[in-house]
XYZ file of N, CA, C and O in Angstrom:
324
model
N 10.334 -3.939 3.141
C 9.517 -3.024 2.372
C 9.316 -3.500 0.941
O 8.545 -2.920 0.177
N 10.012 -4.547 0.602
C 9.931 -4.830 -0.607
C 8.270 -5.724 -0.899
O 7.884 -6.046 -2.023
N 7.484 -5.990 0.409
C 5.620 -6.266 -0.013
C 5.567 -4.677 -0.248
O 5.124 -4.746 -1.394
N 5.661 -3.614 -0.068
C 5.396 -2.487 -0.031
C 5.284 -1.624 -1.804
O 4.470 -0.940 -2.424
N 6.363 -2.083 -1.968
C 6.910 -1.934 -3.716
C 6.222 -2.923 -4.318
O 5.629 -2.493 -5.307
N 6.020 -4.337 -4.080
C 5.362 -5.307 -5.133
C 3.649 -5.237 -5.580
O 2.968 -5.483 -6.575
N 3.381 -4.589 -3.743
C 1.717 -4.357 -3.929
C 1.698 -3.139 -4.602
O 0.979 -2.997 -5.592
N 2.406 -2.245 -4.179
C 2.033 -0.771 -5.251
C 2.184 -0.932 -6.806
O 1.509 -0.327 -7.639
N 3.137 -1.807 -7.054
C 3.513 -1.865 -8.591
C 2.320 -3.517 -9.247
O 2.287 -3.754 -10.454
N 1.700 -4.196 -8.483
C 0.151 -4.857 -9.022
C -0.612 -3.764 -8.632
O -1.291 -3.609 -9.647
N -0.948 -2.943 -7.895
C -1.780 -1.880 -8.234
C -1.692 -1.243 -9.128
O -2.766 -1.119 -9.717
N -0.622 -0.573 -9.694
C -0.585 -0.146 -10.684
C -0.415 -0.548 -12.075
O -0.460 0.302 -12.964
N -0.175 -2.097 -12.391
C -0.486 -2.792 -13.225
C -1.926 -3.266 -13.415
O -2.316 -3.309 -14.582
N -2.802 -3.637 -12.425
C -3.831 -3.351 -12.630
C -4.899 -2.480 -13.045
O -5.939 -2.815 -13.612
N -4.501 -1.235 -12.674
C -5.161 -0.126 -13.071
C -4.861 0.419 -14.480
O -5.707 0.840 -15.268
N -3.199 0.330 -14.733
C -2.994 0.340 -16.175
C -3.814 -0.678 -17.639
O -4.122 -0.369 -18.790
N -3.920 -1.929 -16.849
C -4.601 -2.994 -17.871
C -6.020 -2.547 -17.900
O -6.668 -2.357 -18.930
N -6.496 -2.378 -16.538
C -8.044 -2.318 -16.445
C -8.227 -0.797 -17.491
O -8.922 -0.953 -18.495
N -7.573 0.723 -17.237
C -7.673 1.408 -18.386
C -7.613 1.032 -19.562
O -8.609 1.174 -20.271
N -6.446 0.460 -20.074
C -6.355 -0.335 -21.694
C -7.525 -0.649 -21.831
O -8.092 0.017 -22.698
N -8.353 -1.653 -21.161
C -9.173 -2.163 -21.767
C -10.543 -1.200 -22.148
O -11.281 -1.345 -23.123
N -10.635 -0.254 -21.151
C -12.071 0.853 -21.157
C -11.291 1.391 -22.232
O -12.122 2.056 -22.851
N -10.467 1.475 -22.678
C -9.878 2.785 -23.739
C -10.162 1.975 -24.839
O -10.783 2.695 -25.622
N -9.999 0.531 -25.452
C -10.254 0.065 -26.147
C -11.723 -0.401 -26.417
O -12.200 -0.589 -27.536
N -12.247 -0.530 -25.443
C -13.725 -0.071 -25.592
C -14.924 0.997 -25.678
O -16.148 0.887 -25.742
N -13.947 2.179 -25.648
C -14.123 3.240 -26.280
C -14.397 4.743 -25.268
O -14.842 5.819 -25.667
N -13.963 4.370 -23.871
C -13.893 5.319 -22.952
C -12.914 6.064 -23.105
O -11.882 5.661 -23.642
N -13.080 7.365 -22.627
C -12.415 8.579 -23.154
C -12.234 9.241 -21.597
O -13.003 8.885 -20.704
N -11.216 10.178 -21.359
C -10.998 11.308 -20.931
C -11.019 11.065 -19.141
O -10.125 10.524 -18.490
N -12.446 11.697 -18.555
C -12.763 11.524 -17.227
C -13.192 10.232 -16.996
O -12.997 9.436 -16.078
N -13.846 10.195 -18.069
C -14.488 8.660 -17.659
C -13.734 7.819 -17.817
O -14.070 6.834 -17.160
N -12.775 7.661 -18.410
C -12.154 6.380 -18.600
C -10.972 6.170 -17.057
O -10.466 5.197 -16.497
N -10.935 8.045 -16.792
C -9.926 7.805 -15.345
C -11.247 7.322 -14.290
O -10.834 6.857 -13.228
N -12.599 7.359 -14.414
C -12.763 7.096 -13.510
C -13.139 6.250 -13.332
O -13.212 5.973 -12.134
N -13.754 5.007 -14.509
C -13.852 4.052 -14.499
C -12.857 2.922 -14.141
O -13.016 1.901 -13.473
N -11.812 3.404 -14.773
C -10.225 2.277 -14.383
C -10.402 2.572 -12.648
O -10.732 1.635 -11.920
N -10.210 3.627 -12.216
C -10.213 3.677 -10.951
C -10.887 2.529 -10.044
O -10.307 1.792 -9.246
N -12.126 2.559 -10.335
C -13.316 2.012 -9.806
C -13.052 0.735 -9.634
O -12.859 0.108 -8.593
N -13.060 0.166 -11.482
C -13.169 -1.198 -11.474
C -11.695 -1.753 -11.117
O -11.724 -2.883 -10.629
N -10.268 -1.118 -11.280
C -9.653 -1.986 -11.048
C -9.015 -1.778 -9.165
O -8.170 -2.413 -8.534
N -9.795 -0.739 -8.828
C -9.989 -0.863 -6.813
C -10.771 -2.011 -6.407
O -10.403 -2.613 -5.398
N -11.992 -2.483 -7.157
C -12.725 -4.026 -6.666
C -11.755 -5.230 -7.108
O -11.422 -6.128 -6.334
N -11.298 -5.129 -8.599
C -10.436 -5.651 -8.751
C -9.026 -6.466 -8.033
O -8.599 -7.618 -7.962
N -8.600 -5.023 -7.544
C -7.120 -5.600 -6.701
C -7.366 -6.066 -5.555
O -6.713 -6.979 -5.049
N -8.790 -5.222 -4.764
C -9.484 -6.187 -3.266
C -9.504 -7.337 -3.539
O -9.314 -8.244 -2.729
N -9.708 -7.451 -4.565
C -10.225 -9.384 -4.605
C -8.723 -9.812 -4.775
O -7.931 -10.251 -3.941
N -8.580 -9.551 -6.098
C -7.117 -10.370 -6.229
C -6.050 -10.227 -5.728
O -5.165 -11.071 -5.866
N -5.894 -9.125 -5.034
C -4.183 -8.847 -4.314
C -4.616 -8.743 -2.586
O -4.259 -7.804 -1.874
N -5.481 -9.955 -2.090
C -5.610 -9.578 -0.714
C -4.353 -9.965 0.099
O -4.174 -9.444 1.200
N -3.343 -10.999 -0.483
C -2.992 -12.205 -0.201
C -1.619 -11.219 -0.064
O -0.869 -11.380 0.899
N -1.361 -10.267 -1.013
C -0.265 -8.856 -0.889
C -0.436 -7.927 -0.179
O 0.579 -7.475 0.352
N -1.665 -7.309 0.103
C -1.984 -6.562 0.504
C -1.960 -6.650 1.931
O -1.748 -5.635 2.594
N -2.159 -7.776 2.478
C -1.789 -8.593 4.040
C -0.611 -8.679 4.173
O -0.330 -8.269 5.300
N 0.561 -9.102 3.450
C 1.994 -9.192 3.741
C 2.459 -7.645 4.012
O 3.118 -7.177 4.940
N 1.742 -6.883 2.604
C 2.381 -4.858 3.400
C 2.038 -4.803 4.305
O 2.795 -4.348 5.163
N 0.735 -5.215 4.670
C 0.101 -4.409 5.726
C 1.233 -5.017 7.482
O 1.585 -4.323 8.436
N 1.523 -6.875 7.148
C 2.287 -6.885 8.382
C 3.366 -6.054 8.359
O 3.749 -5.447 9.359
N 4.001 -5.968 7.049
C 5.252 -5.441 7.307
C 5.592 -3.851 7.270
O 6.688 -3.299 7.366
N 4.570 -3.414 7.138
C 4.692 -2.388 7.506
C 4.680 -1.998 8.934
O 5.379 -1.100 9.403
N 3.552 -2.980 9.822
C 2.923 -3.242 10.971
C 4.401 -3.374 11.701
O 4.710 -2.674 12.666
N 5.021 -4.081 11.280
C 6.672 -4.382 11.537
C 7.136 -3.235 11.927
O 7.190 -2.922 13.116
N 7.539 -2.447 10.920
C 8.090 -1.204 10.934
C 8.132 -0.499 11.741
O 9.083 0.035 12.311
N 6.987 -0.426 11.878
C 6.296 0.883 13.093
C 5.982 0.377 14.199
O 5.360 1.232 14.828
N 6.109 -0.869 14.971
C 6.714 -1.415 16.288
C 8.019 -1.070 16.355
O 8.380 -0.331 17.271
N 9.028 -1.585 15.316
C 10.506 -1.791 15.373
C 11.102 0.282 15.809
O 11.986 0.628 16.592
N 10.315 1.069 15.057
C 10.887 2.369 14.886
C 10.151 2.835 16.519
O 10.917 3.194 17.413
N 8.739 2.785 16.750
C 8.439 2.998 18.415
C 8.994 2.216 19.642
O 8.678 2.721 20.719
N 9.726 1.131 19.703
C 10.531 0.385 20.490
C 11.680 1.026 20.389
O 12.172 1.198 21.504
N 12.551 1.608 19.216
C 13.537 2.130 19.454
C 13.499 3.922 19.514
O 14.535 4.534 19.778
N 12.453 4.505 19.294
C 11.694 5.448 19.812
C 12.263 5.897 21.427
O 13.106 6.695 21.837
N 11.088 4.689 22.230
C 11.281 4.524 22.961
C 11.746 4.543 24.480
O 11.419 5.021 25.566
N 13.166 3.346 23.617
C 14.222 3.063 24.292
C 15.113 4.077 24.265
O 16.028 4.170 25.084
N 14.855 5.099 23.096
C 15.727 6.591 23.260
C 15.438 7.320 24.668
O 16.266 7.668 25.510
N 13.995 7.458 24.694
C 13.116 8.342 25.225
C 13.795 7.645 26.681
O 14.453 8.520 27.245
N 13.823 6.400 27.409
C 13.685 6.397 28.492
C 15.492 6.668 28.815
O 15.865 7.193 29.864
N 16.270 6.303 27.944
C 17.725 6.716 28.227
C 18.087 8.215 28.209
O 19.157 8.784 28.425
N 17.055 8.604 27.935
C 17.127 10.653 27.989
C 16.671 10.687 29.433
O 17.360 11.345 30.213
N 15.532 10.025 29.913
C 14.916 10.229 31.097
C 15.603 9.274 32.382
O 14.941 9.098 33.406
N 16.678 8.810 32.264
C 17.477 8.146 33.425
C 18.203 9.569 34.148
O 18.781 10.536 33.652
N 17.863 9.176 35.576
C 18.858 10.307 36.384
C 20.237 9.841 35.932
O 20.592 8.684 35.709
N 21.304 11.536 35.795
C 22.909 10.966 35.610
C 23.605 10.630 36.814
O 24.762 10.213 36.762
């Protein structure tokens, strides 16, 4: 889980810088939340695909590993005793 934590925290470094900069260029209030939004969502598509693919396997991971042992509960409940 730790792609999980690294992509959320460049998302949110991105979105923090990309605000700085509209704020220093003189965006205010709604607009400036909704502009950071915007531009730094095209932003992280482009630049964090390469992270955004490692969460996505390992998360992909996860949720095989937790339905296999799911599962393997489910069919040891359903064995005759």
């Amino acid at each position: 889980m730790r792609s999980l934590l690294a992509y959320s925290a460049a998302r949110l470094l991105v979105f923090v810088v990309t605000a700085g900069v509209l704020f220093m260029l003189g965006a205010r209030g709604l607009l400036l939340i909704a502009l950071a939004i915007l531009i730094s969502g095209v932003i992280s598509f482009v630049l964090l695909a390469r992270q955004r693919d490692a969460m996505s396997s390992a998360v992909t991971s996860v949720v095989r590993a937790r339905r296999r042992k799911f599962e393997a509960a489910r069919s040891r409940e359903d064995e005759p005793e």
